[in-house]
XYZ file of C-alpha atoms in Angstrom:
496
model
C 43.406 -44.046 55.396
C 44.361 -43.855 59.250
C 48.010 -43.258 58.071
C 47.238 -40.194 56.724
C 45.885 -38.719 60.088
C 49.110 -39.824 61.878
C 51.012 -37.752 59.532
C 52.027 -34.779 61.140
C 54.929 -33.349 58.829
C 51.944 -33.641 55.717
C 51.840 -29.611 55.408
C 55.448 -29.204 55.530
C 56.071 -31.405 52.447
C 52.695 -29.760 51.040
C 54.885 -26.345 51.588
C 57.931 -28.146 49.947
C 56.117 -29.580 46.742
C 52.731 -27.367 46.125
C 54.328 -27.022 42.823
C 55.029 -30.621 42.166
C 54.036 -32.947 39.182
C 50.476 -33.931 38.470
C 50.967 -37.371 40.030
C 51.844 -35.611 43.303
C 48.761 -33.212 43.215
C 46.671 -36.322 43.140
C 48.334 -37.970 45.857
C 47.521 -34.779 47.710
C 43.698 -34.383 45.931
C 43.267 -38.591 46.916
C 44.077 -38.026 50.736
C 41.828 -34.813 50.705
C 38.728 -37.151 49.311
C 39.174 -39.903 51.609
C 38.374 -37.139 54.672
C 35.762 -35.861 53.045
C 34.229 -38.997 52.816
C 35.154 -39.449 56.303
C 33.528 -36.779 57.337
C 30.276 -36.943 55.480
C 29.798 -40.445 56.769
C 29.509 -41.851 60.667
C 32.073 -41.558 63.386
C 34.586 -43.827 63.296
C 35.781 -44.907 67.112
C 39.889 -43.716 68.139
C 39.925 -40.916 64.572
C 41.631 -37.750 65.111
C 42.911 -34.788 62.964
C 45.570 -33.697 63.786
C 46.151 -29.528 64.797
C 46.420 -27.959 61.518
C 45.295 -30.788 59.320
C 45.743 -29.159 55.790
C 42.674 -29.234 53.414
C 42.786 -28.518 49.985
C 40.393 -25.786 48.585
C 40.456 -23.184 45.872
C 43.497 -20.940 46.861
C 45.294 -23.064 49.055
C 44.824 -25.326 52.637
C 42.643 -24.444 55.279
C 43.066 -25.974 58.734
C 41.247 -26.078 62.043
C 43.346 -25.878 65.710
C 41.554 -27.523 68.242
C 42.603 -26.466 71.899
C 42.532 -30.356 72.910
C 45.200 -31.355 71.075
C 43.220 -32.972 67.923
C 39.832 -32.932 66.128
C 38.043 -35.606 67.287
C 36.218 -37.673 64.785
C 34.900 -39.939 67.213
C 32.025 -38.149 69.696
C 28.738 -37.309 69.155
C 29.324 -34.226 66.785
C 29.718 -37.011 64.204
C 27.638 -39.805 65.571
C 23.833 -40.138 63.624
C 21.398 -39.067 66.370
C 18.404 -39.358 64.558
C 16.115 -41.212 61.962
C 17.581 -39.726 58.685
C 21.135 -40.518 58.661
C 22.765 -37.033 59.320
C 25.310 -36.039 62.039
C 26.806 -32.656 62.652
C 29.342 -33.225 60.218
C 26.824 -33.815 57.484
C 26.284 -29.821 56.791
C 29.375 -28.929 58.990
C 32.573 -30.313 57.448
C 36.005 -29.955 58.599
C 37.163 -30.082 55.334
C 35.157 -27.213 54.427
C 36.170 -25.091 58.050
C 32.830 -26.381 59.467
C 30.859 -25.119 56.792
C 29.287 -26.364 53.557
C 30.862 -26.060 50.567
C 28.734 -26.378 47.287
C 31.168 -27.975 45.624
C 31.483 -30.328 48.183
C 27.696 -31.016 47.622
C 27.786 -31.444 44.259
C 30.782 -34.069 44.944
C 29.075 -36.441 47.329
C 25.654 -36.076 45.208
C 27.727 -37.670 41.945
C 29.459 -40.505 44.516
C 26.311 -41.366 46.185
C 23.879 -41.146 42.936
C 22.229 -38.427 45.814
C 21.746 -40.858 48.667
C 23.800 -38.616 50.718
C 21.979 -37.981 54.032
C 22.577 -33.769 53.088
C 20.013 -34.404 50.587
C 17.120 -35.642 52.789
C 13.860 -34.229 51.775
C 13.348 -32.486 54.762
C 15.599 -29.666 53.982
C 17.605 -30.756 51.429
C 15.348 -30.677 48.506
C 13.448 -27.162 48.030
C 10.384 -28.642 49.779
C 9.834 -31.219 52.480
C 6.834 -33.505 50.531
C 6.290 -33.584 46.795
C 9.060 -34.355 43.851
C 12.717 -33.797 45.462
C 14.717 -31.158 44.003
C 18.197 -30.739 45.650
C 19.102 -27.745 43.161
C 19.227 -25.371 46.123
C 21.533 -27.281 47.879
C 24.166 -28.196 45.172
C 24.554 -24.893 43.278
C 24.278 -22.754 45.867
C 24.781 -24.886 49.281
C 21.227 -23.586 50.674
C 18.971 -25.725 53.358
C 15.611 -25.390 53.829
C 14.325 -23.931 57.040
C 11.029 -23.425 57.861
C 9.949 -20.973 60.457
C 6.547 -20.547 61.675
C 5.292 -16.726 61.403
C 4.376 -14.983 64.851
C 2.604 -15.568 67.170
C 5.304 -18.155 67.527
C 7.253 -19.982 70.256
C 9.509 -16.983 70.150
C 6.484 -14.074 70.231
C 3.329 -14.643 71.602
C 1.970 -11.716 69.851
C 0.884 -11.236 66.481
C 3.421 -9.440 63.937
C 3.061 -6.039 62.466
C 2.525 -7.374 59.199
C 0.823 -9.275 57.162
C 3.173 -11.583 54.394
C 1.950 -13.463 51.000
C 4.218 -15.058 48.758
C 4.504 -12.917 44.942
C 7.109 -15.248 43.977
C 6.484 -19.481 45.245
C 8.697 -21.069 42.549
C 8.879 -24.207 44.667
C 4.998 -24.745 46.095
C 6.019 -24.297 49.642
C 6.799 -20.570 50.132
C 3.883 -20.298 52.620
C 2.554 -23.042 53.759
C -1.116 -22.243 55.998
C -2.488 -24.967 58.222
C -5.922 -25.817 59.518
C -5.067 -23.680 62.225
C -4.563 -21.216 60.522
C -0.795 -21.009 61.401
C 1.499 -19.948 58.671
C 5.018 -21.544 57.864
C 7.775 -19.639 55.646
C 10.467 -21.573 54.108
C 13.605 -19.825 53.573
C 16.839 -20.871 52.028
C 19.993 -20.789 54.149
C 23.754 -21.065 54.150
C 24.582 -23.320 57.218
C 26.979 -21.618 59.513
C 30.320 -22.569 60.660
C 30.570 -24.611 64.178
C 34.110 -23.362 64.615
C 35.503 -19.868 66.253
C 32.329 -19.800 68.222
C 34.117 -18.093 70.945
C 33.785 -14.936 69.144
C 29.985 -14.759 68.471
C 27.724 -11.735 69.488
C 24.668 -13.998 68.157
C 23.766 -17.270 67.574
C 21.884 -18.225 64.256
C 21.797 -15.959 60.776
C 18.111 -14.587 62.716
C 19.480 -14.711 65.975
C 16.594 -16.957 67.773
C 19.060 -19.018 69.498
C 20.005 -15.910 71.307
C 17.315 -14.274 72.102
C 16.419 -15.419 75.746
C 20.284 -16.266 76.456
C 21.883 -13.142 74.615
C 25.881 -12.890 74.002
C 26.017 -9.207 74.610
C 27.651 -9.184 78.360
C 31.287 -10.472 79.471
C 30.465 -11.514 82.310
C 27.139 -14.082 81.078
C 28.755 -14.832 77.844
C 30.437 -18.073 78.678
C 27.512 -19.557 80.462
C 24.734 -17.969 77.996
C 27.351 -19.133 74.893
C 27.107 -22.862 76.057
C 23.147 -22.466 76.725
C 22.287 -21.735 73.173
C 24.619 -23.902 71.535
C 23.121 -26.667 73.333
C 20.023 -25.506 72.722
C 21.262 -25.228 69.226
C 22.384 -28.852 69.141
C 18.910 -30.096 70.311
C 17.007 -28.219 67.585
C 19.370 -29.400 65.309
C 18.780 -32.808 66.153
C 15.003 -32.918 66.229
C 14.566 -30.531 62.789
C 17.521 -31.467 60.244
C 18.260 -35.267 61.984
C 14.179 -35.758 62.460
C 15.433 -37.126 65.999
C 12.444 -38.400 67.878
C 14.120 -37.372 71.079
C 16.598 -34.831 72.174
C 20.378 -35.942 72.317
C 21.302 -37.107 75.938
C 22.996 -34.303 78.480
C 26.266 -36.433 78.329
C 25.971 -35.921 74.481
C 24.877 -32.355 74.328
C 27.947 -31.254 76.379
C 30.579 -33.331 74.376
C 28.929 -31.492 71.211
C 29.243 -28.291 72.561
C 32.683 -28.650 74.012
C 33.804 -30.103 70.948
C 32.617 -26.788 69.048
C 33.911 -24.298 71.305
C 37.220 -25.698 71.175
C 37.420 -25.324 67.289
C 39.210 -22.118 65.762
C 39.379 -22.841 61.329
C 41.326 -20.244 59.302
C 43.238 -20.483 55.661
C 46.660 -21.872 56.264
C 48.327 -21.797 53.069
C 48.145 -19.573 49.879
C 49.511 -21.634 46.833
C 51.207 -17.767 45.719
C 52.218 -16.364 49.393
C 52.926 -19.220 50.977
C 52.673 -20.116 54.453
C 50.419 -17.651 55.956
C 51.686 -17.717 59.906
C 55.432 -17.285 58.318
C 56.539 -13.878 59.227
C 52.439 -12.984 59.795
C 49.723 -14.084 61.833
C 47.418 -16.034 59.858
C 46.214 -19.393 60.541
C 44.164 -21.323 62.807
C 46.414 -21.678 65.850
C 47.033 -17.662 65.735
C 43.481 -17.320 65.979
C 42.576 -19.200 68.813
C 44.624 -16.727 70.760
C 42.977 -13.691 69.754
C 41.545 -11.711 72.528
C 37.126 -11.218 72.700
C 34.681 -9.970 75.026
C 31.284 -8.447 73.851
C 31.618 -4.985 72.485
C 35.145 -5.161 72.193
C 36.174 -2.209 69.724
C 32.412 -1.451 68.959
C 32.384 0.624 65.907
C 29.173 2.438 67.339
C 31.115 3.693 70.492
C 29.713 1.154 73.093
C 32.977 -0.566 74.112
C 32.199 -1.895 77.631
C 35.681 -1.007 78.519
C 35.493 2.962 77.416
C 38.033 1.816 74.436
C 37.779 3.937 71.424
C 37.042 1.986 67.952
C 39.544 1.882 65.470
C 39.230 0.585 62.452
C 42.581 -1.194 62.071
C 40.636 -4.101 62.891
C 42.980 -6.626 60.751
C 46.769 -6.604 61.440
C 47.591 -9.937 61.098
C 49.532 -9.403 57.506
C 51.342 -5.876 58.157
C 53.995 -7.897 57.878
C 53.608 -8.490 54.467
C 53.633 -4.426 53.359
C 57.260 -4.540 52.089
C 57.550 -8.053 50.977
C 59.333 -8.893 47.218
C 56.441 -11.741 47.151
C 53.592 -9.942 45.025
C 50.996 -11.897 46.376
C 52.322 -11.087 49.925
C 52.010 -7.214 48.894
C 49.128 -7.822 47.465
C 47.102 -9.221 50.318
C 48.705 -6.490 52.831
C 47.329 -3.871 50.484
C 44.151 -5.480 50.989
C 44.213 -5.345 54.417
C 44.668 -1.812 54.364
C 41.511 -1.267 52.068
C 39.516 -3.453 54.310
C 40.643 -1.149 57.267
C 40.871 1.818 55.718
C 38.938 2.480 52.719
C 36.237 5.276 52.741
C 32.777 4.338 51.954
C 29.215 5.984 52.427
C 26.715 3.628 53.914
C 22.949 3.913 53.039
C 19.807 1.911 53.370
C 20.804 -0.619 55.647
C 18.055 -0.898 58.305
C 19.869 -1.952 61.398
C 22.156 0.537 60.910
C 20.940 3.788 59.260
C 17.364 5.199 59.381
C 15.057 6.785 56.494
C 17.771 8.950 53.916
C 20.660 8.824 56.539
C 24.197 8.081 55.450
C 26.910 7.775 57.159
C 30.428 7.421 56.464
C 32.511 4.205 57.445
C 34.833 2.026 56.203
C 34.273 -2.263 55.776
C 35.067 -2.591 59.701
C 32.282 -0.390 60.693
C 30.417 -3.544 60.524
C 33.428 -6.006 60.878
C 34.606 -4.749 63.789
C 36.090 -7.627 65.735
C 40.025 -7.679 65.755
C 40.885 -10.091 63.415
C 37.675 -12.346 63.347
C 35.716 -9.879 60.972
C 31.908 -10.214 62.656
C 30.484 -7.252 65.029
C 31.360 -7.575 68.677
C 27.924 -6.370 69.384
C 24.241 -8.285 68.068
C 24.127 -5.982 64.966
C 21.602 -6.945 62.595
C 21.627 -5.866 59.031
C 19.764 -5.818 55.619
C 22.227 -5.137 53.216
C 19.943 -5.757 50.461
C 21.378 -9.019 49.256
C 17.785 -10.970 49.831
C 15.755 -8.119 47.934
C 14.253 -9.099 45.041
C 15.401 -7.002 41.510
C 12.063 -7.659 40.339
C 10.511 -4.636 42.925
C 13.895 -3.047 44.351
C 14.113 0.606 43.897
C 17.142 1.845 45.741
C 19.740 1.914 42.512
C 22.926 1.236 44.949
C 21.081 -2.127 45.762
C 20.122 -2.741 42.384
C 23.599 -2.056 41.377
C 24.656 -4.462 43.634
C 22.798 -7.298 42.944
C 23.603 -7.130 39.601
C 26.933 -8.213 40.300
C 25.449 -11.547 41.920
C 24.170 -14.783 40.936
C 21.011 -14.966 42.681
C 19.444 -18.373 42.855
C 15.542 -18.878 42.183
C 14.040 -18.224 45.543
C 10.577 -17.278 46.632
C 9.801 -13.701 47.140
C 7.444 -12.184 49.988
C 5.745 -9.336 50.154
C 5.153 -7.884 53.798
C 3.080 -5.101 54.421
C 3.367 -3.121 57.948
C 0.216 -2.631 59.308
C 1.282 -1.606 62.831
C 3.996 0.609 64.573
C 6.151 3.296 63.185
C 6.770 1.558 59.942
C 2.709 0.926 59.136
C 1.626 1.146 55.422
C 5.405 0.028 53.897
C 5.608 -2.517 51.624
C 8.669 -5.111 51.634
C 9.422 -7.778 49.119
C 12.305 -9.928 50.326
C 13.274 -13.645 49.945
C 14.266 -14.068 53.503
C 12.236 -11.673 55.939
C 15.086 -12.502 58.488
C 14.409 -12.059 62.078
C 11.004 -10.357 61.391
C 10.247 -14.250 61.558
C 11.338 -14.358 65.069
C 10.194 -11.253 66.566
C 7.539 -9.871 64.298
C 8.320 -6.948 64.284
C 8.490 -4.478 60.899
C 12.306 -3.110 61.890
C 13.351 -6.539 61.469
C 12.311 -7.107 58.238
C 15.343 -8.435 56.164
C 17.506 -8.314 59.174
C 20.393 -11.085 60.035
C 23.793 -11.146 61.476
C 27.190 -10.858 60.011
C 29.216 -13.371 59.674
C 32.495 -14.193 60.865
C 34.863 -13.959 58.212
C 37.883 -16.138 59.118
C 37.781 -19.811 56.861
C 36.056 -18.187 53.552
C 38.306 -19.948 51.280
C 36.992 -23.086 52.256
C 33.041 -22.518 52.323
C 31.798 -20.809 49.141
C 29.517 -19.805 48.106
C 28.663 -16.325 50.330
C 25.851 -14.345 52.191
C 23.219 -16.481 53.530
C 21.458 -16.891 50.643
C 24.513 -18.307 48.396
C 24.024 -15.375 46.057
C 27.754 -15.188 45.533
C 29.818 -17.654 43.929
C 33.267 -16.702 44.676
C 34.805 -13.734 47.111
C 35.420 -11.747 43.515
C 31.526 -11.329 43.605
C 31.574 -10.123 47.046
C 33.786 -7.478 46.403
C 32.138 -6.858 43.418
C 29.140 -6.519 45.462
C 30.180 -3.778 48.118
C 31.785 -1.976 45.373
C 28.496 -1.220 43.829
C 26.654 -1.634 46.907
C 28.478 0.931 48.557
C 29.928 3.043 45.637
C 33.360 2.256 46.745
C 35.266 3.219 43.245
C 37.755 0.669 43.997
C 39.884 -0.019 41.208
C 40.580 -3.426 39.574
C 43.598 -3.652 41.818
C 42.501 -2.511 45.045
C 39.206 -5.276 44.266
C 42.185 -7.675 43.263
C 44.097 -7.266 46.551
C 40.975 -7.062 48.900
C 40.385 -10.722 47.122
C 43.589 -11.645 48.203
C 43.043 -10.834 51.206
C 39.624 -12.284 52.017
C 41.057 -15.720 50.903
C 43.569 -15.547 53.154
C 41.341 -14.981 56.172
């Protein structure tokens, strides 16, 4: 196996032979298996990825460029720090751009007859005592996490609401203990450690940002390396069930190990290489300039720029290329830039009947990354429940998804500006951190660079492939894209 990571001309011969025979392909699938394995398991002492390591996924190879030279395989980021077998790597695979594929999942469930650390009860199965069910996690690569409802170590008051669970298909919705303190699970995606140098907020609810926030150039390096270490400790003690904290010698070679990760597709089995005569790839994006605000789509650019939305360039090269696929995916760029649509009930964003007009970087604003350059959160509907929606675009929407059995909560606003409303979500979002009823359904937006490798999407899993998300804003957002334009904006999402 250690051959393989001393290979450095593998992607070029991948490039020569994508279109090989079968025997090849397996060659190719057999090398791809063995890092998998790799990665799922413990750190093995003197193992490094090379730059650019190519991994196989639906569309093509995605590869991560590490600023050191190599991905380590060694430190702590894959070392077992606590009682349950997991390391970083267990939910954050570099095979999968640092993310959690479901099919990956499903892969080392059938090879380890589900002795797989991922699969600890804790937050693997749908609930942390009673019979395991790990249903979540292999169809729709969801963990468990259970937040405790304000007052909380977060807010020290009480919330604006009061929540119940309509919908507990799993017995542990809403868990209430002698105390009286109340504990929500929710089901969550786990989030990429790579291109961390381009957050605005740490954590789908933002609570790892909240003392320390990324919104400033000028505290954004130290505040960045505060929460992920902060990160790395909850981590450790919640998904690892660490009895202590990692060490500060640790905690530091985790965190330095992160930031110096950029993941992005590399290869697109019709297009080809995707830095040839464009910009895409891993190595590109690690030199892509950020600070906080930077082209704000809301007109806060801490440097007076004004936003436009030509937010991706990184395949205009491809606008007059004889390759279809290449044409393709520029087109898609364009419509990702440029494509009119009316945004409406997205709390975070719009108030009461507002609308306003924007295109898909009003939201995705950062140059080439795809997240918002300010903390922006957003509830674009895809935790509501069908069962009591009312808003037809979101309906509309969802229908377009495949939306796993969750619990549903009802919260009702009994204080503030938004008293006597009634919300029924599966994930009241950072309402859990702050209680407060403006928050209710609210969480960040992702970065989009490495989606090839890390279906399924949203944090909830409730799509299955990027043809659902685009399905999804189409409706969502009564685009009126054609089957063309959805075509090429898949292209180019899986290029990203």
């Amino acid at each position: 196996m250690c051959a393989m990571f001393r290979t450095g001309s593998f992607l070029r011969r991948v490039r020569q032979h994508v279109h090989a025979s079968v025997c090849g392909r397996l060659r190719i699938v057999t090398c791809i298996v063995g890092v998998v394995i790799l990665a799922a398991g413990s750190a093995i002492a003197d193992v490094y990825l090379r730059n650019l390591f190519p991994f196989l996924d639906f569309t093509g190879f995605s590869g991560t460029y590490s600023n050191t030279g190599s991905v380590d395989l060694s430190g702590p980021f894959f070392q077992s720090l606590g009682t349950n077998g997991r390391n970083c790597g267990t939910c954050h695979e570099p095979n999968n751009a640092f993310g959690l594929r479901a099919v990956d999942a499903q892969f080392r469930y059938f090879i380890t007859r589900g002795k797989d650390p991922l699969f600890a009860q804790i937050d693997g199965s749908t609930c942390p005592t009673g019979p395991i069910n790990n249903g979540l996690v292999l169809n729709n690569g969801l963990i468990r996490i259970g937040l405790t409802v304000p007052p909380n170590s977060t807010d020290a008051s009480a919330p604006q609401y009061t929540i119940t669970a309509v919908q507990d298909p799993y017995g542990c919705a809403l868990i209430t203990d002698s105390q009286g303190v109340q504990t929500v699970s929710v089901y969550r995606r786990p989030l990429p450690t790579t291109n961390l140098g381009f957050l605005s907020t740490l954590m789908f609810d933002g609570r790892e940002s909240l003392t320390f926030p990324l919104n400033n150039g000028q505290t954004f390096p130290a505040n960045l390396n505060t929460d992920l270490t902060q990160q790395a400790i909850d981590a450790t003690l919640t998904h690892a069930q660490a009895g202590q904290a990692p060490t500060a010698t640790q905690l530091s070679q985790i965190v330095d190990f992160e930031l110096a990760l950029n993941s992005a597709q590399l290869f697109d089995f019709a297009a080809g290489d995707l830095s040839k005569k464009a910009q895409g790839g891993a190595q590109f994006l690690s030199t892509q300039p950020y600070y906080p605000g930077i082209n704000d789509s809301l007109g806060a650019d801490p440097q007076g720029k004004q936003f436009t939305p030509n937010v991706f360039t990184i395949y205009s090269s491809f606008q007059n290329s004889r390759n279809p696929q290449q044409a393709s995916i520029a087109r898609g760029e364009q419509i990702f830039n440029t494509e009119p649509l009316t945004i409406s009930n997205v709390p975070g964003l719009t108030t009461g009947n507002q609308q306003i007009a924007g295109t898909c970087t009003t939201c995705h604003d950062t140059f080439n990354v795809g997240n918002h350059s300010f903390p922006l959160p957003l509830d674009i509907g895809t935790s509501r429940s069908p069962l009591y929606e009312t808003d037809p675009n979101i309906l509309a929407g969802l229908k377009e998804l495949q939306m796993p059995v969750l619990p549903v909560f009802e919260l009702v606003c009994t204080q503030g500006a938004l008293a006597g409303n009634t919300y029924y979500t599966s994930d009241p979002g950072k309402a859990l951190i702050t209680g407060q009823c403006s928050d209710i359904g609210r969480g960040k937006g992702l970065i989009l660079r490495g989606l090839a490798a890390r279906a399924p999407y949203f944090h909830d899993g409730v799509a299955a492939n990027l043809q659902q998300v685009v399905n999804f804003y189409n409706q969502r957002f009564q685009i009126g894209l054609t089957q063309q334009q959805m075509q090429d904006l898949v292209n180019f999402l899986q290029t990203l």
